[in-house]
Short mmCIF file of C-alpha atoms in Angstrom, two decimals:
data_model
loop_
_atom_site.label_atom_id
_atom_site.label_comp_id
_atom_site.label_asym_id
_atom_site.label_seq_id
_atom_site.Cartn_x
_atom_site.Cartn_y
_atom_site.Cartn_z
CA MET A 1 14.47 119.93 9.66
CA GLU A 2 15.03 117.58 7.54
CA THR A 3 17.99 116.73 5.45
CA ASN A 4 18.11 115.12 1.84
CA PRO A 5 20.09 111.93 1.76
CA THR A 6 22.63 111.48 -0.72
CA ALA A 7 22.10 108.24 -3.25
CA ALA A 8 25.09 106.64 -1.10
CA ALA A 9 23.31 107.33 2.15
CA THR A 10 20.18 106.01 0.62
CA ALA A 11 21.98 102.77 -0.68
CA ALA A 12 23.39 102.57 2.73
CA ALA A 13 20.18 102.67 4.42
CA ARG A 14 18.62 100.42 2.31
CA ALA A 15 21.43 97.64 2.76
CA TRP A 16 20.80 97.83 6.48
CA ARG A 17 16.85 97.28 5.94
CA ASP A 18 17.79 94.09 4.07
CA ARG A 19 20.64 92.62 6.45
CA ASP A 20 18.05 93.70 9.36
CA LEU A 21 14.94 91.81 7.68
CA ALA A 22 17.04 88.82 6.96
CA VAL A 23 17.85 88.01 10.77
CA LEU A 24 15.73 90.24 13.24
CA TRP A 25 12.46 90.02 14.63
CA HIS A 26 11.19 93.54 16.13
CA PRO A 27 8.81 93.70 18.98
CA CYS A 28 5.46 94.59 18.85
CA THR A 29 5.25 94.64 15.45
CA GLN A 30 3.81 92.42 12.46
CA MET A 31 6.93 91.70 10.72
CA LYS A 32 4.71 91.10 7.66
CA GLU A 33 4.20 95.03 7.29
CA HIS A 34 8.05 95.46 6.98
CA PRO A 35 9.58 96.76 4.48
CA ASP A 36 6.58 98.53 2.76
CA ALA A 37 3.69 99.18 4.95
CA LEU A 38 6.04 100.06 8.00
CA PRO A 39 9.20 101.51 6.75
CA LEU A 40 12.10 100.56 8.88
CA VAL A 41 14.24 103.36 10.39
CA PRO A 42 17.75 102.53 10.68
CA ILE A 43 19.25 104.93 13.37
CA ARG A 44 23.13 105.63 13.91
CA ARG A 45 23.22 108.39 16.70
CA GLY A 46 20.99 110.51 18.79
CA ARG A 47 21.38 114.04 19.98
CA GLY A 48 18.97 115.92 22.28
CA ALA A 49 15.54 115.14 21.14
CA TRP A 50 16.60 113.98 17.60
CA LEU A 51 17.27 110.64 15.95
CA GLU A 52 19.89 110.54 12.81
CA GLY A 53 19.21 107.83 10.54
CA VAL A 54 21.75 105.54 8.70
CA ASP A 55 20.73 108.02 5.46
CA GLY A 56 21.29 110.92 7.20
CA LYS A 57 17.76 112.17 7.80
CA ARG A 58 16.79 113.46 11.02
CA TYR A 59 13.96 112.63 13.24
CA LEU A 60 12.18 114.51 16.08
CA ASP A 61 11.64 111.67 18.57
CA ALA A 62 8.41 112.88 19.90
CA VAL A 63 7.44 109.79 21.88
CA SER A 64 10.86 109.52 23.87
CA SER A 65 11.96 106.09 22.40
CA TRP A 66 8.98 104.32 23.83
CA TRP A 67 8.88 106.64 26.65
CA THR A 68 11.92 105.89 28.33
CA ASN A 69 14.28 109.42 27.28
CA LEU A 70 13.89 112.11 29.87
CA PHE A 71 16.44 114.54 28.96
CA GLY A 72 17.79 114.12 25.66
CA HIS A 73 19.53 111.42 23.43
CA ALA A 74 23.36 110.99 24.66
CA GLU A 75 23.05 113.43 27.45
CA PRO A 76 26.66 114.34 28.50
CA ARG A 77 26.18 113.97 32.15
CA ILE A 78 24.43 110.57 32.26
CA ALA A 79 26.87 108.97 29.49
CA GLU A 80 30.04 110.14 31.66
CA ALA A 81 28.48 108.67 34.58
CA VAL A 82 28.30 105.24 32.61
CA ALA A 83 31.51 105.43 31.05
CA ALA A 84 33.20 106.15 34.41
CA GLN A 85 31.65 103.20 36.17
CA ALA A 86 32.20 100.86 33.27
CA ARG A 87 35.91 101.48 33.96
CA GLU A 88 35.51 100.38 37.54
CA LEU A 89 32.67 97.98 37.89
CA GLU A 90 30.64 96.87 34.90
CA HIS A 91 28.59 94.14 37.20
CA VAL A 92 28.71 91.88 39.91
CA ILE A 93 26.04 89.33 41.23
CA PHE A 94 23.73 91.36 43.32
CA ALA A 95 22.89 88.03 45.75
CA GLY A 96 25.23 88.18 48.87
CA PHE A 97 27.20 91.35 47.28
CA SER A 98 26.63 95.12 47.33
CA HIS A 99 28.12 98.06 45.15
CA GLU A 100 27.92 102.10 45.90
CA PRO A 101 25.66 102.99 42.67
CA GLY A 102 23.14 100.22 43.78
CA LEU A 103 23.24 101.51 47.63
CA ARG A 104 23.26 104.97 46.60
CA LEU A 105 20.30 104.81 44.13
CA ALA A 106 18.23 103.05 46.82
CA GLU A 107 18.79 105.89 49.33
CA ALA A 108 18.03 108.74 46.49
CA LEU A 109 14.97 106.91 45.72
CA LEU A 110 13.54 106.22 49.03
CA ALA A 111 14.56 110.32 49.62
CA VAL A 112 12.21 111.32 46.70
CA ALA A 113 9.49 108.57 47.05
CA PRO A 114 5.80 109.59 47.34
CA ARG A 115 4.92 110.21 50.93
CA GLN A 116 1.42 110.12 53.03
CA ALA A 117 0.63 112.02 56.20
CA GLY A 118 0.30 109.28 59.12
CA ARG A 119 1.74 106.39 56.81
CA PRO A 120 4.97 104.92 57.27
CA PRO A 121 7.30 105.54 54.44
CA LEU A 122 8.57 103.31 51.55
CA ALA A 123 11.90 102.21 52.87
CA ARG A 124 12.98 98.95 50.95
CA VAL A 125 13.86 98.76 47.11
CA PHE A 126 14.10 95.61 44.96
CA TYR A 127 15.74 95.79 41.74
CA ALA A 128 15.02 94.15 38.28
CA ASP A 129 15.79 94.85 34.82
CA ASN A 130 12.77 95.93 33.33
CA GLY A 131 9.21 97.41 33.87
CA SER A 132 6.97 93.87 33.21
CA ALA A 133 9.72 92.39 35.91
CA ALA A 134 9.11 94.99 38.31
CA ILE A 135 5.44 94.31 38.29
CA GLU A 136 5.78 90.47 38.43
CA VAL A 137 7.97 91.56 41.67
CA ALA A 138 5.27 93.59 43.25
CA LEU A 139 2.42 90.79 42.47
CA LYS A 140 4.59 87.80 44.10
CA MET A 141 5.84 90.10 47.14
CA SER A 142 2.15 91.00 47.63
CA PHE A 143 0.57 87.75 47.64
CA HIS A 144 3.38 86.27 49.52
CA CYS A 145 3.59 88.74 52.26
CA HIS A 146 0.05 88.17 52.99
CA ARG A 147 0.92 84.02 53.10
CA ASN A 148 4.01 84.88 55.48
CA ARG A 149 1.10 86.64 57.62
CA GLY A 150 -1.07 83.57 57.89
CA ASP A 151 -3.37 84.81 55.47
CA ASP A 152 -3.77 82.38 52.49
CA ARG A 153 -7.25 83.08 51.25
CA ARG A 154 -5.93 86.58 49.33
CA THR A 155 -4.91 84.90 45.86
CA ARG A 156 -7.00 87.45 43.75
CA PHE A 157 -5.92 91.04 42.56
CA VAL A 158 -7.98 93.81 41.23
CA ALA A 159 -6.64 95.96 38.05
CA LEU A 160 -8.49 98.33 36.10
CA GLY A 161 -10.58 98.30 32.70
CA ASN A 162 -8.03 99.44 29.74
CA SER A 163 -5.37 98.86 32.05
CA TYR A 164 -2.02 97.68 30.68
CA HIS A 165 1.02 96.75 32.85
CA GLY A 166 3.22 94.61 30.80
CA GLU A 167 3.93 91.76 28.67
CA THR A 168 5.25 88.90 30.99
CA LEU A 169 2.46 86.33 31.85
CA GLY A 170 1.96 88.23 35.25
CA ALA A 171 2.17 91.23 34.07
CA LEU A 172 -0.18 90.64 31.28
CA SER A 173 -2.66 88.97 33.24
CA MET A 174 -3.21 92.38 34.89
CA GLY A 175 -3.88 94.11 31.51
CA ASP A 176 -7.24 94.26 30.11
CA ILE A 177 -6.37 95.43 26.55
CA PRO A 178 -7.43 92.73 24.38
CA LEU A 179 -5.04 93.55 21.30
CA TYR A 180 -2.26 92.08 23.68
CA ARG A 181 -4.19 89.97 26.40
CA ARG A 182 -6.65 87.56 23.81
CA VAL A 183 -4.08 85.16 22.43
CA TYR A 184 -2.45 84.21 25.98
CA ALA A 185 -5.98 84.44 27.62
CA PRO A 186 -5.47 80.68 28.58
CA LEU A 187 -2.53 81.07 30.17
CA LEU A 188 -3.37 84.07 32.26
CA LEU A 189 -4.58 84.85 35.88
CA GLN A 190 -7.66 86.18 35.97
CA PRO A 191 -8.10 89.48 38.08
CA LEU A 192 -11.28 91.30 39.04
CA PHE A 193 -11.61 94.39 36.40
CA ALA A 194 -12.65 97.42 37.77
CA PRO A 195 -14.32 100.17 35.41
CA SER A 196 -11.25 102.68 34.58
CA PRO A 197 -12.01 105.95 35.90
CA ASP A 198 -10.71 107.34 32.55
CA ALA A 199 -12.58 110.99 32.37
CA PHE A 200 -13.27 110.73 28.52
CA GLU A 201 -16.13 107.98 29.79
CA ALA A 202 -17.61 110.45 31.92
CA GLU A 203 -21.64 111.13 31.80
CA PRO A 204 -22.65 114.11 29.90
CA GLY A 205 -22.26 117.02 32.30
CA GLU A 206 -20.14 114.79 34.63
CA SER A 207 -16.91 116.33 35.66
CA ALA A 208 -13.85 114.46 35.63
CA GLU A 209 -13.92 114.27 39.38
CA ALA A 210 -17.35 113.16 39.53
CA CYS A 211 -16.57 110.52 37.21
CA ALA A 212 -13.36 109.00 39.33
CA LEU A 213 -15.65 109.16 42.33
CA ARG A 214 -18.42 107.31 40.68
CA ARG A 215 -15.89 104.63 39.37
CA ALA A 216 -14.38 104.57 43.21
CA GLU A 217 -17.78 103.12 44.43
CA GLU A 218 -17.93 100.73 41.96
CA LEU A 219 -14.48 99.68 42.97
CA ARG A 220 -15.43 99.41 46.26
CA ALA A 221 -18.25 97.08 45.57
CA ILE A 222 -15.63 94.65 44.28
CA PHE A 223 -14.11 94.64 47.24
CA GLU A 224 -17.08 93.96 49.09
CA ALA A 225 -18.13 91.20 47.04
CA HIS A 226 -14.82 89.26 47.92
CA PRO A 227 -14.17 90.05 51.36
CA GLY A 228 -10.47 88.72 52.45
CA GLU A 229 -9.58 87.49 49.04
CA ILE A 230 -7.99 90.37 47.31
CA SER A 231 -4.17 90.80 47.74
CA ALA A 232 -3.84 93.91 45.87
CA LEU A 233 -5.19 96.42 43.68
CA ILE A 234 -2.99 97.58 40.68
CA LEU A 235 -2.92 100.53 38.76
CA GLU A 236 -1.49 103.19 36.68
CA PRO A 237 -1.98 106.56 38.46
CA LEU A 238 -3.52 109.51 36.53
CA VAL A 239 -2.88 108.18 33.11
CA GLN A 240 -3.43 104.72 31.28
CA CYS A 241 -0.68 105.11 28.92
CA ALA A 242 -0.72 102.25 26.40
CA GLY A 243 -4.63 101.96 26.73
CA GLY A 244 -4.80 105.35 24.53
CA MET A 245 -3.05 107.79 26.88
CA ARG A 246 -6.63 108.05 29.13
CA MET A 247 -6.34 110.12 31.79
CA HIS A 248 -8.32 110.43 35.23
CA HIS A 249 -8.74 112.85 38.15
CA PRO A 250 -6.54 112.30 41.31
CA ALA A 251 -9.83 111.82 43.68
CA TYR A 252 -9.70 108.15 42.23
CA LEU A 253 -6.36 107.27 43.75
CA ARG A 254 -7.61 108.87 47.03
CA ARG A 255 -10.69 106.78 47.31
CA ALA A 256 -8.54 103.49 46.12
CA ARG A 257 -6.19 103.95 48.97
CA GLU A 258 -8.94 104.64 51.33
CA ILE A 259 -10.68 101.27 49.64
CA CYS A 260 -7.29 99.20 49.93
CA ASP A 261 -6.79 100.22 53.54
CA VAL A 262 -10.34 99.28 54.93
CA HIS A 263 -10.09 95.81 52.96
CA GLY A 264 -6.64 94.94 54.29
CA ALA A 265 -5.01 94.86 50.59
CA HIS A 266 -2.09 96.34 49.22
CA LEU A 267 -1.80 99.19 46.71
CA ILE A 268 0.42 98.85 43.37
CA ALA A 269 1.18 101.79 41.95
CA ASP A 270 2.44 101.03 38.44
CA GLU A 271 4.69 104.28 37.70
CA ILE A 272 6.81 102.69 35.24
CA ALA A 273 5.57 105.19 32.18
CA VAL A 274 4.49 108.06 34.11
CA GLY A 275 7.27 108.64 36.70
CA PHE A 276 10.02 111.09 37.16
CA GLY A 277 8.31 114.06 36.10
CA ARG A 278 5.98 113.01 33.11
CA THR A 279 2.52 114.03 34.72
CA GLY A 280 3.90 117.51 36.19
CA THR A 281 5.37 115.91 39.50
CA LEU A 282 8.17 113.84 40.00
CA PHE A 283 5.73 110.87 40.70
CA ALA A 284 1.86 110.83 39.93
CA CYS A 285 0.78 109.62 42.97
CA GLU A 286 2.17 112.87 44.61
CA GLN A 287 -0.89 114.61 42.97
CA ALA A 288 -3.27 112.68 45.36
CA GLY A 289 -1.29 112.87 48.36
CA ILE A 290 -1.24 109.40 48.59
CA ALA A 291 1.76 106.44 49.16
CA PRO A 292 1.52 103.32 47.63
CA ASP A 293 2.66 99.66 49.21
CA PHE A 294 4.67 99.03 46.24
CA LEU A 295 5.69 101.48 43.95
CA CYS A 296 6.83 100.24 40.41
CA LEU A 297 9.57 102.20 38.51
CA SER A 298 11.42 101.64 35.28
CA LYS A 299 11.46 103.46 31.66
CA GLY A 300 12.79 106.92 32.86
CA LEU A 301 14.42 105.69 35.57
CA THR A 302 17.72 105.69 33.89
CA GLY A 303 17.07 108.65 31.68
CA GLY A 304 16.74 106.30 28.83
CA PHE A 305 20.12 104.96 29.05
CA MET A 306 20.22 101.55 30.56
CA PRO A 307 17.36 98.69 31.16
CA LEU A 308 16.80 98.86 35.33
CA SER A 309 13.63 98.82 37.14
CA ALA A 310 13.01 99.29 40.71
CA VAL A 311 10.34 98.07 43.34
CA LEU A 312 9.64 100.29 46.28
CA THR A 313 7.93 98.74 49.06
CA THR A 314 7.44 99.46 52.88
CA GLN A 315 9.33 98.20 56.35
CA ALA A 316 6.36 96.21 57.19
CA VAL A 317 6.09 94.25 53.68
CA TYR A 318 9.94 93.63 54.27
CA GLU A 319 9.57 92.11 57.75
CA ALA A 320 6.99 89.81 57.01
CA PHE A 321 9.94 87.94 55.02
CA LEU A 322 12.44 87.95 57.57
CA ASP A 323 12.43 84.15 59.01
CA ASP A 324 14.79 81.17 59.54
CA SER A 325 12.92 79.78 56.81
CA ARG A 326 14.04 79.77 53.27
CA GLU A 327 10.60 79.08 52.12
CA ARG A 328 9.46 82.49 53.54
CA ALA A 329 12.20 84.26 51.87
CA PHE A 330 11.74 86.29 48.56
CA LEU A 331 13.58 83.89 46.16
CA HIS A 332 12.93 86.00 43.23
CA SER A 333 16.26 87.00 41.07
CA HIS A 334 17.37 88.63 37.85
CA SER A 335 21.11 88.03 36.68
CA TYR A 336 21.08 91.86 36.22
CA SER A 337 19.40 92.96 39.32
CA GLY A 338 20.89 96.22 40.25
CA ASN A 339 23.45 96.42 37.61
CA PRO A 340 25.89 99.09 38.68
CA LEU A 341 26.10 100.89 35.15
CA ALA A 342 22.33 101.06 35.15
CA CYS A 343 22.34 102.44 38.62
CA ALA A 344 24.87 105.23 37.74
CA ALA A 345 22.68 106.14 34.92
CA ALA A 346 19.88 106.57 37.32
CA LEU A 347 22.13 108.15 39.88
CA ALA A 348 22.81 111.15 37.37
CA SER A 349 19.28 111.06 36.02
CA LEU A 350 17.97 111.93 39.33
CA ALA A 351 20.82 114.55 39.86
CA ILE A 352 19.62 116.58 36.73
CA PHE A 353 16.18 116.84 38.36
CA ALA A 354 17.81 119.09 41.12
CA GLU A 355 20.97 120.66 38.83
CA ASP A 356 18.30 121.93 35.86
CA ASP A 357 15.03 122.54 37.92
CA VAL A 358 13.35 120.18 35.55
CA LEU A 359 9.96 120.08 36.98
CA ALA A 360 9.54 124.05 36.74
CA ARG A 361 10.83 123.86 33.19
CA ASN A 362 8.51 121.17 32.40
CA ARG A 363 5.65 123.38 33.30
CA VAL A 364 6.64 125.91 31.07
CA THR A 365 7.09 123.49 28.42
CA ALA A 366 3.86 121.72 29.02
CA ALA A 367 1.97 124.91 28.86
CA ARG A 368 3.33 125.41 25.47
CA MET A 369 2.63 121.93 24.26
CA ALA A 370 -1.02 122.99 24.97
CA GLU A 371 -0.99 126.35 23.33
CA LEU A 372 -0.05 124.30 20.33
CA ALA A 373 -2.38 121.79 20.22
CA ALA A 374 -5.28 123.60 21.01
CA PRO A 375 -6.54 124.40 17.42
CA LEU A 376 -6.29 120.93 17.16
CA ALA A 377 -9.78 120.44 19.20
CA GLU A 378 -11.78 122.37 16.58
CA HIS A 379 -11.02 119.77 14.01
CA PRO A 380 -14.19 117.50 12.99
CA CYS A 381 -12.23 114.25 13.42
CA VAL A 382 -10.68 115.25 16.79
CA ALA A 383 -12.99 113.54 19.62
CA ASP A 384 -10.73 114.70 22.37
CA LEU A 385 -7.79 116.91 23.18
CA ARG A 386 -6.18 115.96 26.84
CA GLN A 387 -3.24 116.51 28.53
CA THR A 388 -1.40 115.70 32.02
CA GLY A 389 1.70 117.42 32.25
CA MET A 390 4.51 116.75 29.58
CA ILE A 391 1.62 113.82 28.01
CA LEU A 392 -0.81 115.13 25.61
CA ALA A 393 -3.02 113.27 23.68
CA ILE A 394 -5.45 113.44 20.78
CA GLU A 395 -8.26 111.04 20.41
CA THR A 396 -9.52 110.99 16.63
CA ARG A 397 -12.66 109.76 15.52
CA ALA A 398 -13.06 106.42 13.56
CA ALA A 399 -14.29 106.14 10.10
CA SER A 400 -17.76 105.86 11.96
CA GLY A 401 -17.58 109.13 14.10
CA GLU A 402 -17.58 106.92 17.00
CA HIS A 403 -14.90 106.48 19.43
CA GLY A 404 -13.66 102.98 21.07
CA THR A 405 -11.01 101.00 22.65
CA ALA A 406 -8.01 103.10 21.46
CA VAL A 407 -5.93 100.44 20.22
CA GLU A 408 -8.88 98.13 18.63
CA ILE A 409 -10.41 100.25 16.09
CA ALA A 410 -7.39 101.55 14.49
CA GLY A 411 -7.51 100.18 10.95
CA GLY A 412 -5.00 101.85 9.01
CA ALA A 413 -5.44 105.35 9.90
CA GLY A 414 -2.90 105.31 12.72
CA LEU A 415 -0.39 103.72 10.59
CA ARG A 416 -0.81 105.88 7.84
CA ALA A 417 -0.29 108.82 10.46
CA TYR A 418 2.60 107.31 11.39
CA ARG A 419 4.21 107.10 7.61
CA HIS A 420 2.99 110.72 7.05
CA ALA A 421 5.07 111.91 10.28
CA ILE A 422 8.01 109.79 9.56
CA SER A 423 8.14 111.34 6.03
CA ARG A 424 8.39 114.70 7.33
CA GLY A 425 10.97 114.04 10.02
CA VAL A 426 8.84 113.43 13.14
CA VAL A 427 8.17 109.97 15.40
CA LEU A 428 5.01 109.57 15.93
CA ARG A 429 3.65 105.92 17.06
CA PRO A 430 -0.09 106.41 17.30
CA LEU A 431 -2.17 103.82 19.63
CA GLY A 432 -4.40 102.97 17.45
CA ASP A 433 -6.31 106.17 16.51
CA VAL A 434 -4.95 108.17 19.38
CA LEU A 435 -1.78 110.37 18.44
CA TYR A 436 0.08 111.76 21.36
CA TRP A 437 3.08 113.74 22.42
CA MET A 438 5.32 112.76 24.94
CA PRO A 439 8.93 114.45 23.76
CA PRO A 440 12.04 114.27 25.98
CA TYR A 441 12.21 117.36 28.34
CA CYS A 442 15.09 119.11 26.32
CA VAL A 443 12.68 119.87 23.49
CA GLY A 444 12.50 123.62 22.29
CA GLU A 445 10.32 126.19 20.86
CA GLU A 446 11.20 124.95 17.23
CA GLU A 447 10.85 121.69 17.61
CA LEU A 448 7.55 121.90 19.09
CA LEU A 449 6.30 123.98 16.13
CA HIS A 450 7.39 121.88 13.90
CA LEU A 451 5.84 118.77 16.04
CA ALA A 452 2.44 120.55 15.88
CA GLU A 453 2.65 121.54 12.34
CA VAL A 454 3.41 117.77 11.30
CA THR A 455 0.72 116.46 13.67
CA THR A 456 -1.99 118.86 12.29
CA SER A 457 -1.00 118.12 8.77
CA ALA A 458 -1.12 114.20 9.44
CA ILE A 459 -4.57 114.44 10.88
CA ALA A 460 -5.85 116.56 7.99
CA GLU A 461 -4.29 114.11 5.68
CA VAL A 462 -5.51 110.72 7.26
CA TRP A 463 -8.60 111.70 8.94
CA ARG A 464 -10.26 114.26 6.26
#
């Protein structure tokens, strides 16, 4: 799977790293770890499930480049759609103007959005340019919608323990991972946190469904303790990704929908990471048979090609903003809202789902992932092996033999596992002590075998 770089290629990569570290500040990184503890990997091209370094080494992208890439790097149909659009219209202000890719994408998203019997469908699309921005839009829309209806007491939000929704201040406020939240706590909103329905935290002998229903009753108690105060509940359906790929039963979503309806609150579904086939259905909400009031999308929306996010909401929410008063309008904007290039990429990505019967193929791939990972469950340092669709997580034990919040107990184990995998041509970026597979959907048998082999050797090397 690997190539042996020439001396010249190795020197070129070293020179690139030196230039990079002289001027750049990389995201989600303690820069002091560069260049030694966390080796910087300069990439020059991507093809399919593979990335190719400046030095010629190849790396299997087992994390889909931060969960964005669906069909492989440089997917030709998406690339051509972006190129064709660039020759016609690269961008135009979306306030007061419109264009074909933005209109067609809105129509396409609404046509495939989750539906729920007896509930009006999602009917409106608001564009932003990243996942955090989509969360900001949904939070503001929810609060402002209640206010426009004369209900100004609804100033609280409910989020789940162990949740993550982004890095801008509003989105960060809804997260419960101390590593990200702690420093900025004085600047943040203070939501009400409900216990996570995470099946890993089930009581002995308790099923995932029973755990979800028990946690739903605790959620109900929070709403009952704050009557008329809650604007919305925000959650990640089925998988809390940045929280360590913790997974819960769909029964929780059904009860959450019912609770929000009883108490007049909105339900915000953050499908930024889990949407577009990652959980086995196009959208995770489908597995519970529910539709949210706000559906937040990004990451895989464009197949991993371009920054774009979308917030889908109902006609009732939209109509709450219609008035002669500017103050009642939703005066929220992003310069690149509805960017035509990104919308063209998203349209091409959606078309691939139909052309290639992606969801059916993913079921086969997910089953093979499960087979290859199954032996890891017997390792004495593996606390849990769990999977939802194309997301598979291996939770390892801390040195004490106990488990904890994944991104808080990492120590050096996760970093050592990352370095081990990189040296063998696989991109694994552990969440603390949780290793996970979230590969592009084009991943094949040989690549999965390589992924399983390197993951197994990483666990054997790091968690002896």
